[in-house]
Amino acid sequence: MRQQSEDKTTDQKLADSFKRLACQHPIDKITIQMITDGAGVIRPTFYNHFQDKYNLLEWILVHDILVPVQPMLASGMMNESLWLIFHNILKEKEFYMHVARLEGQNSFESMVEKAISLILSGMLEDQMKGYKLKNRWLTPEHISVYYAKSMTYVLLSWIRSGMELTPEELTDVYGFIISRSLMDLMRDLEQFEPK
């Protein structure tokens, strides 16, 4: 038990060091040595916990953003979960503004999408146990990827726009969009007054 607690502390020290560095340097310029120096650990310690800095970034994303909302998601509290995600990202605005720029093979977008998809897939698998699919395409994997792409788009658009909307406003916007089909949305838009 003590080893697990020490590992969590080390993981968090490495994460905190990486967050500080990401606010000061481009991600691709951050070295493992810089991270370990900032965390007060030796370089081999890093590799006992993470494969590379991108694996550390995935850990940060999962532990700081997604793990806190899992109990709410399990209780069907979708709006509250979304608000908490947006709120936690806003709390570390500078960090997320920097990492959102990460593109290429280890893009932040792909990390976010993968993490959200895994959580949604697990939830859907639990919900769909014992039920026969109406259509063989409607698997937990396909559905979770579809919604993960949607949420990733909204999240990254919000971050890249400077997080102008409050978490409450963004939760309302996303809740409005996700709770309607495209046809419903078009019908609802017809009710708005022209500019």
Coordinates of C-alpha atoms in Angstrom, one line a residue:
M1 CA 0.0 0.0 0.0
R2 CA 2.8 2.4 0.9
Q3 CA 4.5 1.8 -2.6
Q4 CA 1.2 2.7 -4.3
S5 CA 1.0 5.9 -2.3
E6 CA 4.6 6.8 -3.1
D7 CA 3.9 6.1 -6.8
K8 CA 0.9 8.4 -6.8
T9 CA 3.0 11.1 -5.2
T10 CA 5.8 10.6 -7.7
D11 CA 3.3 10.6 -10.6
Q12 CA 1.8 13.9 -9.3
K13 CA 5.2 15.5 -8.8
L14 CA 6.1 14.6 -12.4
A15 CA 2.7 15.9 -13.6
D16 CA 3.1 19.2 -11.7
S17 CA 6.6 19.7 -13.1
F18 CA 5.4 19.0 -16.6
K19 CA 2.5 21.4 -16.2
R20 CA 4.8 24.2 -15.1
L21 CA 7.2 23.5 -18.0
A22 CA 4.4 23.4 -20.6
C23 CA 3.4 26.9 -19.6
Q24 CA 6.9 28.1 -20.3
H25 CA 8.2 26.0 -23.2
P26 CA 6.8 24.3 -26.3
I27 CA 6.0 20.7 -25.5
D28 CA 8.4 19.4 -28.1
K29 CA 11.3 21.3 -26.4
I30 CA 10.6 19.8 -22.9
T31 CA 13.0 17.1 -22.0
I32 CA 12.6 14.3 -19.5
Q33 CA 15.6 15.8 -17.6
M34 CA 13.7 19.1 -17.3
I35 CA 10.6 17.3 -16.0
T36 CA 12.6 15.2 -13.4
D37 CA 14.6 18.2 -12.3
G38 CA 11.4 20.1 -11.6
A39 CA 9.9 17.1 -9.8
G40 CA 13.1 16.5 -7.7
V41 CA 13.5 13.0 -8.9
I42 CA 16.2 11.2 -10.9
R43 CA 15.7 10.5 -14.6
P44 CA 15.3 6.7 -14.2
T45 CA 12.4 7.3 -11.8
F46 CA 10.5 8.9 -14.7
Y47 CA 10.8 5.8 -16.8
N48 CA 9.5 3.7 -13.9
H49 CA 6.3 5.6 -14.2
F50 CA 5.9 6.8 -17.8
Q51 CA 7.1 5.8 -21.2
D52 CA 7.6 9.4 -22.4
K53 CA 6.3 12.9 -21.9
Y54 CA 3.2 12.2 -24.0
N55 CA 2.3 9.2 -21.8
L56 CA 2.6 11.6 -18.9
L57 CA 0.3 14.1 -20.6
E58 CA -2.3 11.3 -21.1
W59 CA -2.0 10.5 -17.4
I60 CA -2.6 14.1 -16.5
L61 CA -5.6 14.3 -18.8
V62 CA -7.1 11.1 -17.4
H63 CA -6.4 11.8 -13.7
D64 CA -7.1 15.5 -13.6
I65 CA -10.0 15.7 -15.9
L66 CA -11.7 12.3 -16.5
V67 CA -11.3 10.4 -13.2
P68 CA -13.1 13.1 -11.1
V69 CA -16.2 12.8 -13.3
Q70 CA -16.6 9.0 -13.5
P71 CA -18.8 8.7 -10.4
M72 CA -21.1 11.4 -11.7
L73 CA -21.2 9.7 -15.2
A74 CA -22.0 6.4 -13.5
S75 CA -24.9 8.1 -11.8
G76 CA -26.2 9.6 -15.0
M77 CA -25.2 13.2 -14.1
M78 CA -24.0 14.2 -17.6
N79 CA -24.5 17.9 -17.3
E80 CA -22.7 18.0 -14.0
S81 CA -19.9 15.9 -15.4
L82 CA -19.5 18.3 -18.4
W83 CA -19.4 21.3 -16.1
L84 CA -16.7 19.7 -13.9
I85 CA -14.6 18.9 -17.0
F86 CA -14.8 22.4 -18.3
H87 CA -14.3 23.9 -14.8
N88 CA -11.2 21.8 -14.2
I89 CA -9.7 22.8 -17.6
L90 CA -10.5 26.4 -16.9
K91 CA -8.7 26.2 -13.6
E92 CA -5.5 25.3 -15.5
K93 CA -6.2 27.5 -18.5
E94 CA -2.6 28.4 -19.3
F95 CA -1.6 24.7 -19.3
Y96 CA -4.4 23.6 -21.5
M97 CA -4.0 26.5 -23.9
H98 CA -0.4 25.4 -24.5
V99 CA -1.0 21.6 -24.8
A100 CA -4.0 22.1 -27.1
R101 CA -1.5 23.3 -29.7
L102 CA 0.2 19.9 -29.7
E103 CA -0.3 18.3 -33.1
G104 CA 1.0 15.4 -35.1
Q105 CA 1.5 11.8 -34.0
N106 CA 1.0 12.6 -30.3
S107 CA -1.6 15.3 -30.8
F108 CA -3.6 16.6 -27.8
E109 CA -6.7 16.1 -29.8
S110 CA -6.1 12.4 -30.3
M111 CA -5.3 11.9 -26.6
V112 CA -8.5 13.6 -25.6
E113 CA -10.6 11.7 -28.1
K114 CA -9.0 8.4 -27.0
A115 CA -9.6 9.0 -23.3
I116 CA -13.2 10.1 -23.7
S117 CA -13.9 7.2 -26.0
L118 CA -12.6 4.7 -23.5
I119 CA -14.7 6.1 -20.7
L120 CA -17.9 6.2 -22.9
S121 CA -17.2 2.8 -24.3
G122 CA -17.0 1.3 -20.8
M123 CA -20.2 3.1 -19.7
L124 CA -22.1 1.9 -22.8
E125 CA -20.9 -1.7 -22.5
D126 CA -22.3 -1.7 -18.9
Q127 CA -25.6 -0.2 -20.1
M128 CA -25.9 -2.5 -23.1
K129 CA -25.3 -5.8 -21.2
G130 CA -28.1 -8.2 -21.8
Y131 CA -29.5 -6.2 -24.7
K132 CA -29.6 -7.2 -28.4
L133 CA -28.3 -4.5 -30.7
K134 CA -31.0 -3.0 -33.1
N135 CA -28.2 -2.7 -35.7
R136 CA -24.9 -4.4 -35.6
W137 CA -23.1 -1.1 -36.3
L138 CA -24.4 0.4 -33.1
T139 CA -21.7 -1.1 -30.9
P140 CA -20.4 0.6 -27.7
E141 CA -17.1 1.2 -29.6
H142 CA -18.8 3.0 -32.6
I143 CA -21.1 5.0 -30.4
S144 CA -18.4 6.1 -28.0
V145 CA -16.1 7.1 -30.9
Y146 CA -18.9 9.2 -32.4
Y147 CA -19.6 11.1 -29.2
A148 CA -15.9 11.3 -28.3
K149 CA -15.2 13.1 -31.6
S150 CA -18.1 15.5 -30.9
M151 CA -17.0 16.3 -27.4
T152 CA -13.3 16.6 -28.4
Y153 CA -14.3 19.1 -31.1
V154 CA -16.3 21.2 -28.7
L155 CA -13.6 21.1 -26.0
L156 CA -10.7 22.0 -28.3
S157 CA -12.7 24.8 -30.0
W158 CA -13.4 26.2 -26.6
I159 CA -9.8 26.0 -25.5
R160 CA -8.5 27.4 -28.8
S161 CA -10.9 30.3 -28.6
G162 CA -9.5 31.3 -25.3
M163 CA -12.2 29.8 -23.2
E164 CA -14.5 32.7 -23.7
L165 CA -17.6 30.9 -22.6
T166 CA -18.0 30.0 -18.9
P167 CA -18.2 26.3 -18.0
E168 CA -21.9 26.9 -17.4
E169 CA -22.5 28.4 -20.8
L170 CA -20.5 25.7 -22.6
T171 CA -22.3 23.0 -20.7
D172 CA -25.7 24.5 -21.8
V173 CA -24.5 24.7 -25.4
Y174 CA -23.2 21.2 -25.6
G175 CA -26.2 19.8 -23.7
F176 CA -28.4 21.6 -26.3
I177 CA -26.6 20.1 -29.2
I178 CA -26.1 16.6 -27.9
S179 CA -29.7 16.2 -26.8
R180 CA -31.1 16.8 -30.3
S181 CA -30.8 15.1 -33.7
L182 CA -29.6 17.2 -36.6
M183 CA -33.2 17.4 -37.8
D184 CA -34.4 18.6 -34.3
L185 CA -31.6 21.2 -34.3
M186 CA -32.6 22.6 -37.7
R187 CA -36.2 22.7 -36.7
D188 CA -35.3 24.5 -33.4
L189 CA -33.1 27.0 -35.3
E190 CA -36.1 28.0 -37.5
Q191 CA -37.7 29.3 -34.3
F192 CA -34.9 31.9 -33.8
E193 CA -35.5 35.4 -35.0
P194 CA -33.4 36.5 -38.0
K195 CA -30.5 38.9 -37.4

